[in-house]
PDB file of C-alpha atoms and ligand atoms in Angstrom:
ATOM      1  CA  MET A   1       8.501  -3.695  -3.500  1.00  0.00           C
ATOM      2  CA  PRO A   2       6.638  -7.002  -3.927  1.00  0.00           C
ATOM      3  CA  LEU A   3       2.879  -6.862  -3.679  1.00  0.00           C
ATOM      4  CA  ARG A   4       1.472  -7.831  -0.296  1.00  0.00           C
ATOM      5  CA  ILE A   5      -1.785  -9.768  -0.320  1.00  0.00           C
ATOM      6  CA  GLY A   6      -3.639 -10.422   2.941  1.00  0.00           C
ATOM      7  CA  ILE A   7      -5.713 -13.585   3.095  1.00  0.00           C
ATOM      8  CA  ILE A   8      -8.547 -12.766   5.484  1.00  0.00           C
ATOM      9  CA  LEU A   9     -10.258 -15.635   7.257  1.00  0.00           C
ATOM     10  CA  GLY A  10     -13.801 -14.411   7.826  1.00  0.00           C
ATOM     11  CA  SER A  11     -14.882 -17.056  10.321  1.00  0.00           C
ATOM     12  CA  THR A  12     -14.046 -16.797  14.023  1.00  0.00           C
ATOM     13  CA  ARG A  13     -16.221 -19.484  15.584  1.00  0.00           C
ATOM     14  CA  PRO A  14     -14.786 -22.408  17.611  1.00  0.00           C
ATOM     15  CA  GLY A  15     -14.605 -25.533  15.466  1.00  0.00           C
ATOM     16  CA  ARG A  16     -14.734 -23.532  12.254  1.00  0.00           C
ATOM     17  CA  ARG A  17     -13.915 -25.262   8.994  1.00  0.00           C
ATOM     18  CA  GLY A  18     -12.357 -22.050   7.748  1.00  0.00           C
ATOM     19  CA  ASP A  19      -8.971 -22.646   9.343  1.00  0.00           C
ATOM     20  CA  GLN A  20      -8.386 -25.764   7.212  1.00  0.00           C
ATOM     21  CA  ILE A  21      -9.452 -23.867   4.090  1.00  0.00           C
ATOM     22  CA  ALA A  22      -7.206 -20.941   5.043  1.00  0.00           C
ATOM     23  CA  SER A  23      -4.214 -23.191   5.505  1.00  0.00           C
ATOM     24  CA  TRP A  24      -4.763 -24.780   2.088  1.00  0.00           C
ATOM     25  CA  VAL A  25      -5.357 -21.447   0.307  1.00  0.00           C
ATOM     26  CA  LEU A  26      -2.220 -19.982   1.908  1.00  0.00           C
ATOM     27  CA  ASP A  27      -0.142 -22.960   0.741  1.00  0.00           C
ATOM     28  CA  THR A  28      -1.663 -22.673  -2.753  1.00  0.00           C
ATOM     29  CA  ALA A  29      -0.883 -18.958  -2.860  1.00  0.00           C
ATOM     30  CA  HIS A  30       2.711 -19.496  -1.770  1.00  0.00           C
ATOM     31  CA  ALA A  31       3.115 -22.144  -4.493  1.00  0.00           C
ATOM     32  CA  HIS A  32       1.541 -19.751  -7.012  1.00  0.00           C
ATOM     33  CA  GLY A  33       3.837 -16.826  -6.151  1.00  0.00           C
ATOM     34  CA  GLY A  34       3.544 -13.369  -7.716  1.00  0.00           C
ATOM     35  CA  ALA A  35       3.154 -11.638  -4.336  1.00  0.00           C
ATOM     36  CA  ASP A  36       3.874 -11.979  -0.638  1.00  0.00           C
ATOM     37  CA  TYR A  37       0.927 -13.617   1.110  1.00  0.00           C
ATOM     38  CA  GLU A  38      -0.010 -13.405   4.759  1.00  0.00           C
ATOM     39  CA  LEU A  39      -2.916 -14.862   6.701  1.00  0.00           C
ATOM     40  CA  ILE A  40      -5.097 -12.394   8.604  1.00  0.00           C
ATOM     41  CA  ASP A  41      -7.146 -14.400  11.094  1.00  0.00           C
ATOM     42  CA  LEU A  42      -9.925 -12.254  12.566  1.00  0.00           C
ATOM     43  CA  ALA A  43      -9.899 -14.497  15.634  1.00  0.00           C
ATOM     44  CA  ASP A  44      -6.416 -13.146  16.438  1.00  0.00           C
ATOM     45  CA  HIS A  45      -7.638  -9.542  16.437  1.00  0.00           C
ATOM     46  CA  ARG A  46      -9.875  -8.921  19.401  1.00  0.00           C
ATOM     47  CA  LEU A  47     -11.637  -5.931  17.914  1.00  0.00           C
ATOM     48  CA  GLY A  48     -14.886  -6.338  19.858  1.00  0.00           C
ATOM     49  CA  ASN A  49     -17.978  -4.618  18.547  1.00  0.00           C
ATOM     50  CA  LEU A  50     -17.160  -1.321  16.880  1.00  0.00           C
ATOM     51  CA  ASP A  51     -16.207   0.939  19.792  1.00  0.00           C
ATOM     52  CA  GLU A  52     -14.773   3.995  18.047  1.00  0.00           C
ATOM     53  CA  GLY A  53     -16.787   7.203  18.330  1.00  0.00           C
ATOM     54  CA  GLY A  54     -15.328   8.924  15.293  1.00  0.00           C
ATOM     55  CA  ASN A  55     -15.958   8.478  11.596  1.00  0.00           C
ATOM     56  CA  PRO A  56     -13.375   5.949  10.342  1.00  0.00           C
ATOM     57  CA  ASN A  57     -12.864   8.185   7.331  1.00  0.00           C
ATOM     58  CA  LEU A  58     -11.094  10.698   9.632  1.00  0.00           C
ATOM     59  CA  GLN A  59      -8.742   8.037  11.083  1.00  0.00           C
ATOM     60  CA  GLN A  60      -8.820   9.575  14.576  1.00  0.00           C
ATOM     61  CA  TYR A  61      -8.672   6.271  16.381  1.00  0.00           C
ATOM     62  CA  GLU A  62      -9.084   6.122  20.133  1.00  0.00           C
ATOM     63  CA  HIS A  63      -8.183   2.509  20.868  1.00  0.00           C
ATOM     64  CA  PRO A  64      -4.910   0.591  20.422  1.00  0.00           C
ATOM     65  CA  HIS A  65      -6.745  -2.365  18.815  1.00  0.00           C
ATOM     66  CA  THR A  66      -8.079  -0.028  16.116  1.00  0.00           C
ATOM     67  CA  ARG A  67      -4.668   1.535  15.499  1.00  0.00           C
ATOM     68  CA  ASP A  68      -3.136  -1.952  15.194  1.00  0.00           C
ATOM     69  CA  TRP A  69      -5.893  -3.034  12.780  1.00  0.00           C
ATOM     70  CA  SER A  70      -5.454   0.172  10.763  1.00  0.00           C
ATOM     71  CA  GLU A  71      -1.704  -0.341  10.468  1.00  0.00           C
ATOM     72  CA  LEU A  72      -2.147  -3.982   9.485  1.00  0.00           C
ATOM     73  CA  ILE A  73      -4.736  -3.354   6.753  1.00  0.00           C
ATOM     74  CA  ASP A  74      -2.895  -0.282   5.485  1.00  0.00           C
ATOM     75  CA  GLY A  75       0.170  -2.402   4.748  1.00  0.00           C
ATOM     76  CA  PHE A  76      -1.520  -4.613   2.151  1.00  0.00           C
ATOM     77  CA  ASP A  77      -2.026  -3.999  -1.565  1.00  0.00           C
ATOM     78  CA  GLY A  78      -4.845  -6.488  -1.944  1.00  0.00           C
ATOM     79  CA  PHE A  79      -6.845  -9.165  -0.195  1.00  0.00           C
ATOM     80  CA  VAL A  80      -8.387 -12.581  -0.554  1.00  0.00           C
ATOM     81  CA  PHE A  81     -11.496 -13.011   1.587  1.00  0.00           C
ATOM     82  CA  LEU A  82     -12.316 -16.546   2.761  1.00  0.00           C
ATOM     83  CA  VAL A  83     -16.007 -16.223   3.426  1.00  0.00           C
ATOM     84  CA  PRO A  84     -18.447 -18.722   4.887  1.00  0.00           C
ATOM     85  CA  GLU A  85     -22.174 -18.263   4.374  1.00  0.00           C
ATOM     86  CA  TYR A  86     -24.169 -17.546   7.535  1.00  0.00           C
ATOM     87  CA  ASN A  87     -27.900 -17.066   6.939  1.00  0.00           C
ATOM     88  CA  HIS A  88     -27.393 -16.105   3.307  1.00  0.00           C
ATOM     89  CA  SER A  89     -24.775 -13.479   4.101  1.00  0.00           C
ATOM     90  CA  PHE A  90     -21.245 -13.207   5.446  1.00  0.00           C
ATOM     91  CA  PRO A  91     -20.324 -13.369   9.164  1.00  0.00           C
ATOM     92  CA  GLY A  92     -20.969 -10.410  11.440  1.00  0.00           C
ATOM     93  CA  ALA A  93     -17.375 -10.556  12.702  1.00  0.00           C
ATOM     94  CA  LEU A  94     -16.157  -9.812   9.190  1.00  0.00           C
ATOM     95  CA  LYS A  95     -18.602  -6.916   8.725  1.00  0.00           C
ATOM     96  CA  ASN A  96     -17.424  -5.490  12.039  1.00  0.00           C
ATOM     97  CA  ALA A  97     -13.766  -5.761  11.013  1.00  0.00           C
ATOM     98  CA  LEU A  98     -14.522  -4.068   7.684  1.00  0.00           C
ATOM     99  CA  ASP A  99     -16.394  -1.223   9.410  1.00  0.00           C
ATOM    100  CA  TYR A 100     -13.543  -0.377  11.804  1.00  0.00           C
ATOM    101  CA  VAL A 101     -11.443   1.396   9.186  1.00  0.00           C
ATOM    102  CA  TYR A 102     -12.160   2.975   5.817  1.00  0.00           C
ATOM    103  CA  ARG A 103      -9.273   4.636   3.997  1.00  0.00           C
ATOM    104  CA  GLU A 104      -7.062   1.638   4.711  1.00  0.00           C
ATOM    105  CA  TRP A 105      -9.264  -0.436   2.367  1.00  0.00           C
ATOM    106  CA  ASN A 106      -9.579   2.187  -0.395  1.00  0.00           C
ATOM    107  CA  ASP A 107      -8.173   1.618  -3.896  1.00  0.00           C
ATOM    108  CA  LYS A 108      -7.200  -1.979  -3.308  1.00  0.00           C
ATOM    109  CA  ALA A 109      -8.203  -5.202  -5.027  1.00  0.00           C
ATOM    110  CA  ALA A 110      -9.795  -8.327  -3.599  1.00  0.00           C
ATOM    111  CA  GLY A 111     -10.735 -11.832  -4.525  1.00  0.00           C
ATOM    112  CA  ILE A 112     -13.309 -13.941  -2.710  1.00  0.00           C
ATOM    113  CA  VAL A 113     -13.261 -17.646  -1.929  1.00  0.00           C
ATOM    114  CA  SER A 114     -16.716 -18.529  -0.630  1.00  0.00           C
ATOM    115  CA  TYR A 115     -17.774 -21.673   1.155  1.00  0.00           C
ATOM    116  CA  GLY A 116     -20.921 -23.104   2.667  1.00  0.00           C
ATOM    117  CA  GLY A 117     -23.590 -25.750   2.089  1.00  0.00           C
ATOM    118  CA  TRP A 118     -24.664 -26.813  -1.377  1.00  0.00           C
ATOM    119  CA  ALA A 119     -24.782 -23.174  -2.529  1.00  0.00           C
ATOM    120  CA  ALA A 120     -21.070 -22.953  -1.608  1.00  0.00           C
ATOM    121  CA  GLY A 121     -21.386 -19.539  -0.006  1.00  0.00           C
ATOM    122  CA  VAL A 122     -22.257 -17.643  -3.176  1.00  0.00           C
ATOM    123  CA  ARG A 123     -24.914 -15.533  -1.411  1.00  0.00           C
ATOM    124  CA  ALA A 124     -22.359 -14.520   1.230  1.00  0.00           C
ATOM    125  CA  ALA A 125     -19.959 -13.505  -1.527  1.00  0.00           C
ATOM    126  CA  GLU A 126     -22.600 -11.399  -3.307  1.00  0.00           C
ATOM    127  CA  ALA A 127     -23.415  -9.589  -0.056  1.00  0.00           C
ATOM    128  CA  LEU A 128     -19.716  -9.006   0.611  1.00  0.00           C
ATOM    129  CA  ARG A 129     -19.179  -7.514  -2.849  1.00  0.00           C
ATOM    130  CA  LEU A 130     -21.726  -4.763  -2.086  1.00  0.00           C
ATOM    131  CA  VAL A 131     -19.937  -3.782   1.115  1.00  0.00           C
ATOM    132  CA  LEU A 132     -16.505  -3.883  -0.513  1.00  0.00           C
ATOM    133  CA  ALA A 133     -17.744  -1.552  -3.258  1.00  0.00           C
ATOM    134  CA  GLU A 134     -18.571   1.067  -0.615  1.00  0.00           C
ATOM    135  CA  LEU A 135     -15.079   0.601   0.853  1.00  0.00           C
ATOM    136  CA  GLN A 136     -13.637   1.236  -2.631  1.00  0.00           C
ATOM    137  CA  VAL A 137     -12.235  -2.266  -2.873  1.00  0.00           C
ATOM    138  CA  ALA A 138     -12.326  -3.617  -6.420  1.00  0.00           C
ATOM    139  CA  THR A 139     -13.443  -7.240  -6.390  1.00  0.00           C
ATOM    140  CA  VAL A 140     -12.237  -9.450  -9.238  1.00  0.00           C
ATOM    141  CA  ARG A 141     -14.629 -11.631 -11.209  1.00  0.00           C
ATOM    142  CA  ALA A 142     -13.034 -15.019 -10.587  1.00  0.00           C
ATOM    143  CA  GLN A 143     -14.601 -16.563  -7.499  1.00  0.00           C
ATOM    144  CA  PRO A 144     -13.620 -20.039  -6.362  1.00  0.00           C
ATOM    145  CA  THR A 145     -16.386 -21.716  -4.371  1.00  0.00           C
ATOM    146  CA  ILE A 146     -16.292 -24.598  -1.926  1.00  0.00           C
ATOM    147  CA  SER A 147     -19.282 -26.723  -1.041  1.00  0.00           C
ATOM    148  CA  THR A 148     -18.610 -28.058   2.428  1.00  0.00           C
ATOM    149  CA  HIS A 149     -20.584 -31.303   1.902  1.00  0.00           C
ATOM    150  CA  PRO A 150     -18.213 -32.997  -0.556  1.00  0.00           C
ATOM    151  CA  SER A 151     -15.138 -31.093   0.620  1.00  0.00           C
ATOM    152  CA  PHE A 152     -15.450 -32.124   4.292  1.00  0.00           C
ATOM    153  CA  HIS A 153     -17.203 -35.477   3.951  1.00  0.00           C
ATOM    154  CA  THR A 154     -14.442 -37.155   5.982  1.00  0.00           C
ATOM    155  CA  GLY A 155     -14.159 -34.258   8.426  1.00  0.00           C
ATOM    156  CA  ALA A 156     -10.867 -33.058   6.970  1.00  0.00           C
ATOM    157  CA  PHE A 157     -10.750 -30.630   4.062  1.00  0.00           C
ATOM    158  CA  VAL A 158     -10.305 -32.326   0.689  1.00  0.00           C
ATOM    159  CA  PRO A 159     -10.163 -29.752  -2.130  1.00  0.00           C
ATOM    160  CA  GLN A 160     -12.416 -30.792  -5.001  1.00  0.00           C
ATOM    161  CA  GLU A 161     -11.132 -31.165  -8.552  1.00  0.00           C
ATOM    162  CA  GLY A 162     -10.445 -27.822 -10.195  1.00  0.00           C
ATOM    163  CA  LEU A 163     -10.221 -25.781  -7.003  1.00  0.00           C
ATOM    164  CA  ASP A 164      -6.455 -25.313  -7.263  1.00  0.00           C
ATOM    165  CA  THR A 165      -6.828 -23.971 -10.833  1.00  0.00           C
ATOM    166  CA  ALA A 166      -9.710 -21.717  -9.782  1.00  0.00           C
ATOM    167  CA  VAL A 167      -7.750 -20.246  -6.874  1.00  0.00           C
ATOM    168  CA  ARG A 168      -4.707 -19.634  -9.038  1.00  0.00           C
ATOM    169  CA  GLY A 169      -6.853 -17.884 -11.659  1.00  0.00           C
ATOM    170  CA  MET A 170      -8.391 -15.666  -8.987  1.00  0.00           C
ATOM    171  CA  LEU A 171      -4.913 -14.843  -7.627  1.00  0.00           C
ATOM    172  CA  ASP A 172      -3.752 -13.794 -11.092  1.00  0.00           C
ATOM    173  CA  GLN A 173      -6.614 -11.274 -11.273  1.00  0.00           C
ATOM    174  CA  VAL A 174      -5.981  -9.996  -7.735  1.00  0.00           C
ATOM    175  CA  ILE A 175      -2.260  -9.588  -8.462  1.00  0.00           C
ATOM    176  CA  ALA A 176      -2.945  -7.647 -11.699  1.00  0.00           C
ATOM    177  CA  TRP A 177      -5.451  -5.287 -10.102  1.00  0.00           C
ATOM    178  CA  SER A 178      -3.459  -4.863  -6.893  1.00  0.00           C
ATOM    179  CA  GLY A 179      -0.480  -3.720  -8.941  1.00  0.00           C
ATOM    180  CA  ALA A 180      -2.588  -1.293 -10.960  1.00  0.00           C
ATOM    181  CA  LEU A 181      -4.287   0.118  -7.867  1.00  0.00           C
ATOM    182  CA  ARG A 182      -0.965   0.616  -6.108  1.00  0.00           C
ATOM    183  CA  GLY A 183      -0.284   3.081  -8.920  1.00  0.00           C
ATOM    184  CA  VAL A 184      -3.626   4.794  -8.276  1.00  0.00           C
ATOM    185  CA  ARG A 185      -2.810   5.209  -4.585  1.00  0.00           C
ATOM    186  CA  GLU A 186       0.648   6.583  -5.365  1.00  0.00           C
ATOM    187  CA  THR A 187      -0.798   9.107  -7.816  1.00  0.00           C
ATOM    188  CA  LYS A 188      -3.362  10.235  -5.246  1.00  0.00           C
ATOM    189  CA  ALA A 189      -0.674  10.524  -2.535  1.00  0.00           C
ATOM    190  CA  GLU A 190       1.543  12.632  -4.815  1.00  0.00           C
ATOM    191  CA  ALA A 191      -1.385  14.884  -5.733  1.00  0.00           C
ATOM    192  CA  GLY A 192      -2.236  15.253  -2.025  1.00  0.00           C
ATOM    193  CA  ALA A 193       1.349  16.113  -1.116  1.00  0.00           C
ATOM    194  CA  ALA A 194       1.524  18.733  -3.880  1.00  0.00           C
ATOM    195  CA  ALA A 195      -1.796  20.386  -2.861  1.00  0.00           C
TER     196      ALA A 195
HETATM  197  C1  LIG B   1     -24.785 -19.341  11.964  1.00  0.00           C
HETATM  198  C2  LIG B   1     -24.680 -20.194  10.724  1.00  0.00           C
HETATM  199  C3  LIG B   1     -25.497 -19.947   9.665  1.00  0.00           C
HETATM  200  C4  LIG B   1     -25.388 -20.695   8.481  1.00  0.00           C
HETATM  201  N1  LIG B   1     -26.151 -20.383   7.398  1.00  0.00           N
HETATM  202  C5  LIG B   1     -25.940 -21.015   6.229  1.00  0.00           C
HETATM  203  C6  LIG B   1     -26.661 -20.608   5.069  1.00  0.00           C
HETATM  204  O1  LIG B   1     -27.464 -19.691   5.094  1.00  0.00           O
HETATM  205  N2  LIG B   1     -26.399 -21.254   3.913  1.00  0.00           N
HETATM  206  C7  LIG B   1     -25.479 -22.269   3.829  1.00  0.00           C
HETATM  207  O2  LIG B   1     -25.279 -22.804   2.753  1.00  0.00           O
HETATM  208  N3  LIG B   1     -24.792 -22.674   4.921  1.00  0.00           N
HETATM  209  C8  LIG B   1     -24.993 -22.053   6.105  1.00  0.00           C
HETATM  210  N4  LIG B   1     -24.274 -22.429   7.215  1.00  0.00           N
HETATM  211  C9  LIG B   1     -23.277 -23.491   7.068  1.00  0.00           C
HETATM  212  C10 LIG B   1     -21.883 -22.879   6.981  1.00  0.00           C
HETATM  213  O3  LIG B   1     -21.694 -22.150   5.792  1.00  0.00           O
HETATM  214  C11 LIG B   1     -20.833 -23.956   7.112  1.00  0.00           C
HETATM  215  O4  LIG B   1     -21.049 -24.607   8.347  1.00  0.00           O
HETATM  216  C12 LIG B   1     -19.424 -23.413   7.104  1.00  0.00           C
HETATM  217  O5  LIG B   1     -18.525 -24.453   7.381  1.00  0.00           O
HETATM  218  C13 LIG B   1     -19.232 -22.300   8.129  1.00  0.00           C
HETATM  219  O6  LIG B   1     -17.911 -21.830   8.114  1.00  0.00           O
HETATM  220  P1  LIG B   1     -16.969 -22.033   9.372  1.00  0.00           P
HETATM  221  O7  LIG B   1     -17.029 -23.500   9.739  1.00  0.00           O
HETATM  222  O8  LIG B   1     -15.581 -21.629   8.918  1.00  0.00           O
HETATM  223  O9  LIG B   1     -17.494 -21.123  10.449  1.00  0.00           O
HETATM  224  C14 LIG B   1     -24.414 -21.729   8.397  1.00  0.00           C
HETATM  225  C15 LIG B   1     -23.605 -21.983   9.515  1.00  0.00           C
HETATM  226  C16 LIG B   1     -23.714 -21.223  10.661  1.00  0.00           C
HETATM  227  C17 LIG B   1     -22.775 -21.480  11.818  1.00  0.00           C
END
């Protein structure tokens, strides 16, 4: 089975720049190959504020939107997070989406593409890494960054020199770790079935 990598667009606001970045990253990933890539746009998943009473660890979901989200996330081997910086962190909508489920994230790999003002979203990415560690998502080192000032100076997204190479390098790390962690999940599932 080919690896499945979900590219998660972490911005939901009207007029967001993230959709142009997502489109370009998805095209770059398809050209790169090595896995099946799919865009996960949080704006398409009307999760609302976390409205499940149970501990996500137990997976006893009450609402159809949670079950749909669970099934979607469960089907991926790894992720690429496209993360804008909002007030030196990542968007609340993304934190909410992460909090909805737990086991579905476990033992998977992720890369981060951050974007923002002159700091290019690096503080958002650092904050996201802490949360992903708790979700048992292994984040790779390579981290392409996009400063919105030069990249959107005409209004439309113009990838700066070197971004394509940086994204491809990050994808290589995500593919390698996603493959290895698929093995970890299979070993755990076999051990669970035997117990
Ligand atoms: C609520 C909000 C807070 C922001 N805070 C920061 C910030 O702390 N640092 C920064 O560099 N840019 C900040 N920005 C600029 C965004 O990173 C930039 O506008 C980016 O394009 C947002 O992504 P989006 O257009 O996909 O939503 C902020 C933007 C918004 C809307």
